[in-house]
């Protein structure tokens, strides 16, 4: 796999007719694009990682009443990197475009070197549910 493969995944996914979810988590659904990403790049760990962080994401949503988050994965040349979930909003009366909610170092990422970006959007209030999607599907 290489960067061209990654770019193709983003370019071939616009919108979604079908949504997926893990049987053990009712608070997250994900799109056909995320399913394509997982299958093509053998990266099922990505959705599991988001599910792991959902309690903190939900806590943040409840505190700031903002249901739009950006998920970023940075892969470095040595295959290490991080996953970060951030939002925009006001802090102490000043607007900030990048407020980190979660940043987790990953000692090894089995993805091509690339700066990945996804969206995590509140899609239901009762019960709280988020949709995880590629930026090209927004």
mmCIF file of N, CA, C and O in Angstrom, residues 34-100:
data_model
loop_
_atom_site.group_PDB
_atom_site.id
_atom_site.type_symbol
_atom_site.label_atom_id
_atom_site.label_comp_id
_atom_site.label_asym_id
_atom_site.label_seq_id
_atom_site.Cartn_x
_atom_site.Cartn_y
_atom_site.Cartn_z
ATOM 1 N N UNK A 34 -15.409 4.630 5.382
ATOM 2 C CA UNK A 34 -14.600 4.120 6.494
ATOM 3 C C UNK A 34 -14.442 2.606 6.351
ATOM 4 O O UNK A 34 -13.353 2.066 6.575
ATOM 5 N N UNK A 35 -15.506 1.923 5.935
ATOM 6 C CA UNK A 35 -15.408 0.474 5.720
ATOM 7 C C UNK A 35 -14.390 0.185 4.613
ATOM 8 O O UNK A 35 -13.558 -0.710 4.752
ATOM 9 N N UNK A 36 -14.425 0.954 3.537
ATOM 10 C CA UNK A 36 -13.465 0.804 2.443
ATOM 11 C C UNK A 36 -12.045 1.046 2.948
ATOM 12 O O UNK A 36 -11.119 0.280 2.651
ATOM 13 N N UNK A 37 -11.860 2.094 3.735
ATOM 14 C CA UNK A 37 -10.555 2.414 4.318
ATOM 15 C C UNK A 37 -10.037 1.232 5.147
ATOM 16 O O UNK A 37 -8.896 0.800 4.981
ATOM 17 N N UNK A 38 -10.888 0.714 6.032
ATOM 18 C CA UNK A 38 -10.501 -0.411 6.895
ATOM 19 C C UNK A 38 -10.105 -1.641 6.081
ATOM 20 O O UNK A 38 -9.100 -2.280 6.362
ATOM 21 N N UNK A 39 -10.933 -1.973 5.098
ATOM 22 C CA UNK A 39 -10.696 -3.193 4.321
ATOM 23 C C UNK A 39 -9.488 -3.064 3.406
ATOM 24 O O UNK A 39 -8.662 -3.965 3.328
ATOM 25 N N UNK A 40 -9.375 -1.930 2.727
ATOM 26 C CA UNK A 40 -8.277 -1.742 1.778
ATOM 27 C C UNK A 40 -6.927 -1.660 2.480
ATOM 28 O O UNK A 40 -5.939 -2.220 2.014
ATOM 29 N N UNK A 41 -6.885 -0.977 3.626
ATOM 30 C CA UNK A 41 -5.624 -0.756 4.325
ATOM 31 C C UNK A 41 -5.430 -1.676 5.528
ATOM 32 O O UNK A 41 -4.486 -1.499 6.294
ATOM 33 N N UNK A 42 -6.328 -2.639 5.685
ATOM 34 C CA UNK A 42 -6.252 -3.570 6.818
ATOM 35 C C UNK A 42 -6.117 -2.795 8.132
ATOM 36 O O UNK A 42 -5.205 -3.009 8.920
ATOM 37 N N UNK A 43 -7.067 -1.873 8.336
ATOM 38 C CA UNK A 43 -6.983 -0.956 9.478
ATOM 39 C C UNK A 43 -8.254 -0.981 10.323
ATOM 40 O O UNK A 43 -8.810 0.060 10.672
ATOM 41 N N UNK A 44 -8.702 -2.165 10.686
ATOM 42 C CA UNK A 44 -9.896 -2.262 11.527
ATOM 43 C C UNK A 44 -9.662 -1.645 12.903
ATOM 44 O O UNK A 44 -10.609 -1.284 13.590
ATOM 45 N N UNK A 45 -8.407 -1.500 13.266
ATOM 46 C CA UNK A 45 -8.067 -0.901 14.557
ATOM 47 C C UNK A 45 -8.546 0.548 14.664
ATOM 48 O O UNK A 45 -8.778 1.041 15.760
ATOM 49 N N UNK A 46 -8.724 1.218 13.526
ATOM 50 C CA UNK A 46 -9.109 2.625 13.560
ATOM 51 C C UNK A 46 -10.479 2.812 14.226
ATOM 52 O O UNK A 46 -10.628 3.626 15.134
ATOM 53 N N UNK A 47 -11.476 2.072 13.801
ATOM 54 C CA UNK A 47 -12.811 2.192 14.396
ATOM 55 C C UNK A 47 -12.766 1.767 15.860
ATOM 56 O O UNK A 47 -13.367 2.403 16.718
ATOM 57 N N UNK A 48 -12.036 0.717 16.154
ATOM 58 C CA UNK A 48 -11.915 0.277 17.553
ATOM 59 C C UNK A 48 -11.281 1.357 18.423
ATOM 60 O O UNK A 48 -11.672 1.551 19.572
ATOM 61 N N UNK A 49 -10.317 2.081 17.868
ATOM 62 C CA UNK A 49 -9.674 3.157 18.611
ATOM 63 C C UNK A 49 -10.668 4.283 18.890
ATOM 64 O O UNK A 49 -10.707 4.820 19.994
ATOM 65 N N UNK A 50 -11.484 4.625 17.913
ATOM 66 C CA UNK A 50 -12.503 5.666 18.110
ATOM 67 C C UNK A 50 -13.495 5.215 19.178
ATOM 68 O O UNK A 50 -13.864 5.991 20.064
ATOM 69 N N UNK A 51 -13.925 3.970 19.121
ATOM 70 C CA UNK A 51 -14.856 3.436 20.124
ATOM 71 C C UNK A 51 -14.240 3.522 21.517
ATOM 72 O O UNK A 51 -14.906 3.903 22.481
ATOM 73 N N UNK A 52 -12.976 3.197 21.630
ATOM 74 C CA UNK A 52 -12.283 3.275 22.918
ATOM 75 C C UNK A 52 -12.352 4.691 23.499
ATOM 76 O O UNK A 52 -12.505 4.869 24.708
ATOM 77 N N UNK A 53 -12.253 5.694 22.635
ATOM 78 C CA UNK A 53 -12.235 7.088 23.084
ATOM 79 C C UNK A 53 -13.625 7.725 23.157
ATOM 80 O O UNK A 53 -13.737 8.883 23.571
ATOM 81 N N UNK A 54 -14.667 7.008 22.786
ATOM 82 C CA UNK A 54 -16.015 7.585 22.789
ATOM 83 C C UNK A 54 -16.457 8.168 24.137
ATOM 84 O O UNK A 54 -17.086 9.229 24.152
ATOM 85 N N UNK A 55 -16.177 7.530 25.268
ATOM 86 C CA UNK A 55 -16.608 8.147 26.534
ATOM 87 C C UNK A 55 -16.082 9.572 26.705
ATOM 88 O O UNK A 55 -16.825 10.466 27.110
ATOM 89 N N UNK A 56 -14.828 9.823 26.359
ATOM 90 C CA UNK A 56 -14.246 11.167 26.471
ATOM 91 C C UNK A 56 -14.871 12.109 25.441
ATOM 92 O O UNK A 56 -15.118 13.287 25.724
ATOM 93 N N UNK A 57 -15.149 11.602 24.245
ATOM 94 C CA UNK A 57 -15.772 12.411 23.202
ATOM 95 C C UNK A 57 -17.186 12.817 23.633
ATOM 96 O O UNK A 57 -17.578 13.979 23.505
ATOM 97 N N UNK A 58 -17.939 11.871 24.160
ATOM 98 C CA UNK A 58 -19.299 12.153 24.628
ATOM 99 C C UNK A 58 -19.266 13.131 25.796
ATOM 100 O O UNK A 58 -20.069 14.072 25.855
ATOM 101 N N UNK A 59 -18.330 12.950 26.700
ATOM 102 C CA UNK A 59 -18.168 13.879 27.825
ATOM 103 C C UNK A 59 -17.887 15.295 27.319
ATOM 104 O O UNK A 59 -18.458 16.269 27.810
ATOM 105 N N UNK A 60 -17.024 15.411 26.326
ATOM 106 C CA UNK A 60 -16.698 16.717 25.749
ATOM 107 C C UNK A 60 -17.922 17.312 25.071
ATOM 108 O O UNK A 60 -18.213 18.505 25.239
ATOM 109 N N UNK A 61 -18.637 16.501 24.303
ATOM 110 C CA UNK A 61 -19.853 16.985 23.650
ATOM 111 C C UNK A 61 -20.836 17.550 24.677
ATOM 112 O O UNK A 61 -21.381 18.641 24.495
ATOM 113 N N UNK A 62 -21.054 16.829 25.752
ATOM 114 C CA UNK A 62 -21.992 17.283 26.778
ATOM 115 C C UNK A 62 -21.527 18.578 27.447
ATOM 116 O O UNK A 62 -22.339 19.427 27.794
ATOM 117 N N UNK A 63 -20.227 18.748 27.591
ATOM 118 C CA UNK A 63 -19.682 19.938 28.252
ATOM 119 C C UNK A 63 -19.752 21.184 27.372
ATOM 120 O O UNK A 63 -19.973 22.284 27.874
ATOM 121 N N UNK A 64 -19.550 21.025 26.068
ATOM 122 C CA UNK A 64 -19.463 22.198 25.190
ATOM 123 C C UNK A 64 -20.613 22.287 24.191
ATOM 124 O O UNK A 64 -20.710 23.253 23.445
ATOM 125 N N UNK A 65 -21.468 21.261 24.138
ATOM 126 C CA UNK A 65 -22.616 21.225 23.227
ATOM 127 C C UNK A 65 -22.182 21.431 21.779
ATOM 128 O O UNK A 65 -22.785 22.205 21.028
ATOM 129 N N UNK A 66 -21.118 20.765 21.389
ATOM 130 C CA UNK A 66 -20.634 20.806 20.007
ATOM 131 C C UNK A 66 -20.391 19.375 19.566
ATOM 132 O O UNK A 66 -19.582 18.672 20.163
ATOM 133 N N UNK A 67 -21.071 18.947 18.523
ATOM 134 C CA UNK A 67 -20.993 17.562 18.093
ATOM 135 C C UNK A 67 -20.166 17.330 16.853
ATOM 136 O O UNK A 67 -20.376 16.352 16.132
ATOM 137 N N UNK A 68 -19.209 18.212 16.555
ATOM 138 C CA UNK A 68 -18.359 18.050 15.372
ATOM 139 C C UNK A 68 -16.901 17.948 15.811
ATOM 140 O O UNK A 68 -16.372 18.860 16.438
ATOM 141 N N UNK A 69 -16.278 16.824 15.470
ATOM 142 C CA UNK A 69 -14.888 16.583 15.829
ATOM 143 C C UNK A 69 -14.097 16.186 14.587
ATOM 144 O O UNK A 69 -14.647 15.600 13.648
ATOM 145 N N UNK A 70 -12.822 16.488 14.602
ATOM 146 C CA UNK A 70 -11.909 16.076 13.545
ATOM 147 C C UNK A 70 -10.995 15.006 14.130
ATOM 148 O O UNK A 70 -10.514 15.135 15.255
ATOM 149 N N UNK A 71 -10.788 13.957 13.356
ATOM 150 C CA UNK A 71 -9.865 12.885 13.745
ATOM 151 C C UNK A 71 -8.684 12.955 12.791
ATOM 152 O O UNK A 71 -8.859 12.959 11.575
ATOM 153 N N UNK A 72 -7.515 13.033 13.357
ATOM 154 C CA UNK A 72 -6.293 13.134 12.553
ATOM 155 C C UNK A 72 -5.360 11.999 12.943
ATOM 156 O O UNK A 72 -5.197 11.695 14.120
ATOM 157 N N UNK A 73 -4.762 11.385 11.933
ATOM 158 C CA UNK A 73 -3.708 10.397 12.171
ATOM 159 C C UNK A 73 -2.468 10.891 11.452
ATOM 160 O O UNK A 73 -2.509 11.204 10.259
ATOM 161 N N UNK A 74 -1.391 10.979 12.171
ATOM 162 C CA UNK A 74 -0.104 11.391 11.607
ATOM 163 C C UNK A 74 0.824 10.185 11.642
ATOM 164 O O UNK A 74 1.048 9.601 12.705
ATOM 165 N N UNK A 75 1.325 9.793 10.471
ATOM 166 C CA UNK A 75 2.279 8.688 10.374
ATOM 167 C C UNK A 75 3.629 9.285 9.996
ATOM 168 O O UNK A 75 3.749 9.996 9.002
ATOM 169 N N UNK A 76 4.638 8.979 10.803
ATOM 170 C CA UNK A 76 5.986 9.495 10.563
ATOM 171 C C UNK A 76 6.799 8.488 9.734
ATOM 172 O O UNK A 76 6.377 7.356 9.529
ATOM 173 N N UNK A 77 7.976 8.901 9.322
ATOM 174 C CA UNK A 77 8.839 8.057 8.500
ATOM 175 C C UNK A 77 9.211 6.736 9.168
ATOM 176 O O UNK A 77 9.447 5.737 8.490
ATOM 177 N N UNK A 78 9.281 6.714 10.491
ATOM 178 C CA UNK A 78 9.649 5.481 11.202
ATOM 179 C C UNK A 78 8.420 4.640 11.562
ATOM 180 O O UNK A 78 8.508 3.719 12.364
ATOM 181 N N UNK A 79 7.266 4.955 10.965
ATOM 182 C CA UNK A 79 5.984 4.253 11.186
ATOM 183 C C UNK A 79 5.396 4.480 12.572
ATOM 184 O O UNK A 79 4.455 3.809 12.957
ATOM 185 N N UNK A 80 5.939 5.402 13.329
ATOM 186 C CA UNK A 80 5.302 5.789 14.579
ATOM 187 C C UNK A 80 4.406 6.982 14.270
ATOM 188 O O UNK A 80 4.360 7.459 13.140
ATOM 189 N N UNK A 81 3.703 7.457 15.266
ATOM 190 C CA UNK A 81 2.864 8.619 15.040
ATOM 191 C C UNK A 81 1.844 8.786 16.136
ATOM 192 O O UNK A 81 2.078 8.387 17.277
ATOM 193 N N UNK A 82 0.704 9.356 15.777
ATOM 194 C CA UNK A 82 -0.336 9.585 16.780
ATOM 195 C C UNK A 82 -1.697 9.679 16.118
ATOM 196 O O UNK A 82 -1.817 9.886 14.910
ATOM 197 N N UNK A 83 -2.711 9.523 16.939
ATOM 198 C CA UNK A 83 -4.080 9.812 16.556
ATOM 199 C C UNK A 83 -4.542 10.942 17.469
ATOM 200 O O UNK A 83 -4.257 10.924 18.669
ATOM 201 N N UNK A 84 -5.183 11.928 16.867
ATOM 202 C CA UNK A 84 -5.662 13.073 17.638
ATOM 203 C C UNK A 84 -7.113 13.347 17.263
ATOM 204 O O UNK A 84 -7.485 13.287 16.095
ATOM 205 N N UNK A 85 -7.904 13.650 18.266
ATOM 206 C CA UNK A 85 -9.288 14.061 18.057
ATOM 207 C C UNK A 85 -9.392 15.478 18.607
ATOM 208 O O UNK A 85 -9.024 15.724 19.754
ATOM 209 N N UNK A 86 -9.838 16.389 17.757
ATOM 210 C CA UNK A 86 -9.927 17.774 18.191
ATOM 211 C C UNK A 86 -11.218 18.410 17.683
ATOM 212 O O UNK A 86 -11.930 17.851 16.869
ATOM 213 N N UNK A 87 -11.491 19.588 18.207
ATOM 214 C CA UNK A 87 -12.687 20.344 17.844
ATOM 215 C C UNK A 87 -12.334 21.814 17.730
ATOM 216 O O UNK A 87 -11.235 22.225 18.086
ATOM 217 N N UNK A 88 -13.274 22.586 17.221
ATOM 218 C CA UNK A 88 -13.154 24.045 17.203
ATOM 219 C C UNK A 88 -14.046 24.598 18.302
ATOM 220 O O UNK A 88 -14.976 23.929 18.740
ATOM 221 N N UNK A 89 -13.784 25.812 18.716
ATOM 222 C CA UNK A 89 -14.676 26.421 19.694
ATOM 223 C C UNK A 89 -14.011 27.530 20.473
ATOM 224 O O UNK A 89 -12.888 27.939 20.178
ATOM 225 N N UNK A 90 -14.733 27.986 21.472
ATOM 226 C CA UNK A 90 -14.246 29.085 22.309
ATOM 227 C C UNK A 90 -13.612 28.565 23.587
ATOM 228 O O UNK A 90 -14.143 27.668 24.232
ATOM 229 N N UNK A 91 -12.482 29.136 23.924
ATOM 230 C CA UNK A 91 -11.800 28.852 25.178
ATOM 231 C C UNK A 91 -11.487 30.200 25.805
ATOM 232 O O UNK A 91 -10.804 31.029 25.192
ATOM 233 N N UNK A 92 -12.010 30.421 26.994
ATOM 234 C CA UNK A 92 -11.825 31.696 27.689
ATOM 235 C C UNK A 92 -12.205 32.892 26.818
ATOM 236 O O UNK A 92 -11.500 33.903 26.780
ATOM 237 N N UNK A 93 -13.295 32.742 26.062
ATOM 238 C CA UNK A 93 -13.797 33.840 25.241
ATOM 239 C C UNK A 93 -13.108 34.036 23.912
ATOM 240 O O UNK A 93 -13.476 34.910 23.140
ATOM 241 N N UNK A 94 -12.092 33.231 23.607
ATOM 242 C CA UNK A 94 -11.377 33.359 22.337
ATOM 243 C C UNK A 94 -11.615 32.126 21.476
ATOM 244 O O UNK A 94 -11.549 30.995 21.954
ATOM 245 N N UNK A 95 -11.866 32.373 20.176
ATOM 246 C CA UNK A 95 -12.111 31.282 19.243
ATOM 247 C C UNK A 95 -10.814 30.556 18.912
ATOM 248 O O UNK A 95 -9.792 31.177 18.635
ATOM 249 N N UNK A 96 -10.864 29.248 18.942
ATOM 250 C CA UNK A 96 -9.698 28.423 18.657
ATOM 251 C C UNK A 96 -10.112 27.356 17.651
ATOM 252 O O UNK A 96 -11.103 26.659 17.852
ATOM 253 N N UNK A 97 -9.351 27.203 16.570
ATOM 254 C CA UNK A 97 -9.664 26.213 15.536
ATOM 255 C C UNK A 97 -9.161 24.820 15.868
ATOM 256 O O UNK A 97 -9.475 23.864 15.148
ATOM 257 N N UNK A 98 -8.386 24.684 16.919
ATOM 258 C CA UNK A 98 -7.787 23.382 17.215
ATOM 259 C C UNK A 98 -7.708 23.187 18.735
ATOM 260 O O UNK A 98 -6.735 23.586 19.365
ATOM 261 N N UNK A 99 -8.727 22.554 19.286
ATOM 262 C CA UNK A 99 -8.760 22.259 20.715
ATOM 263 C C UNK A 99 -8.669 20.743 20.862
ATOM 264 O O UNK A 99 -9.607 20.020 20.537
ATOM 265 N N UNK A 100 -7.544 20.275 21.321
ATOM 266 C CA UNK A 100 -7.328 18.836 21.432
ATOM 267 C C UNK A 100 -8.221 18.241 22.506
ATOM 268 O O UNK A 100 -8.248 18.705 23.637
#
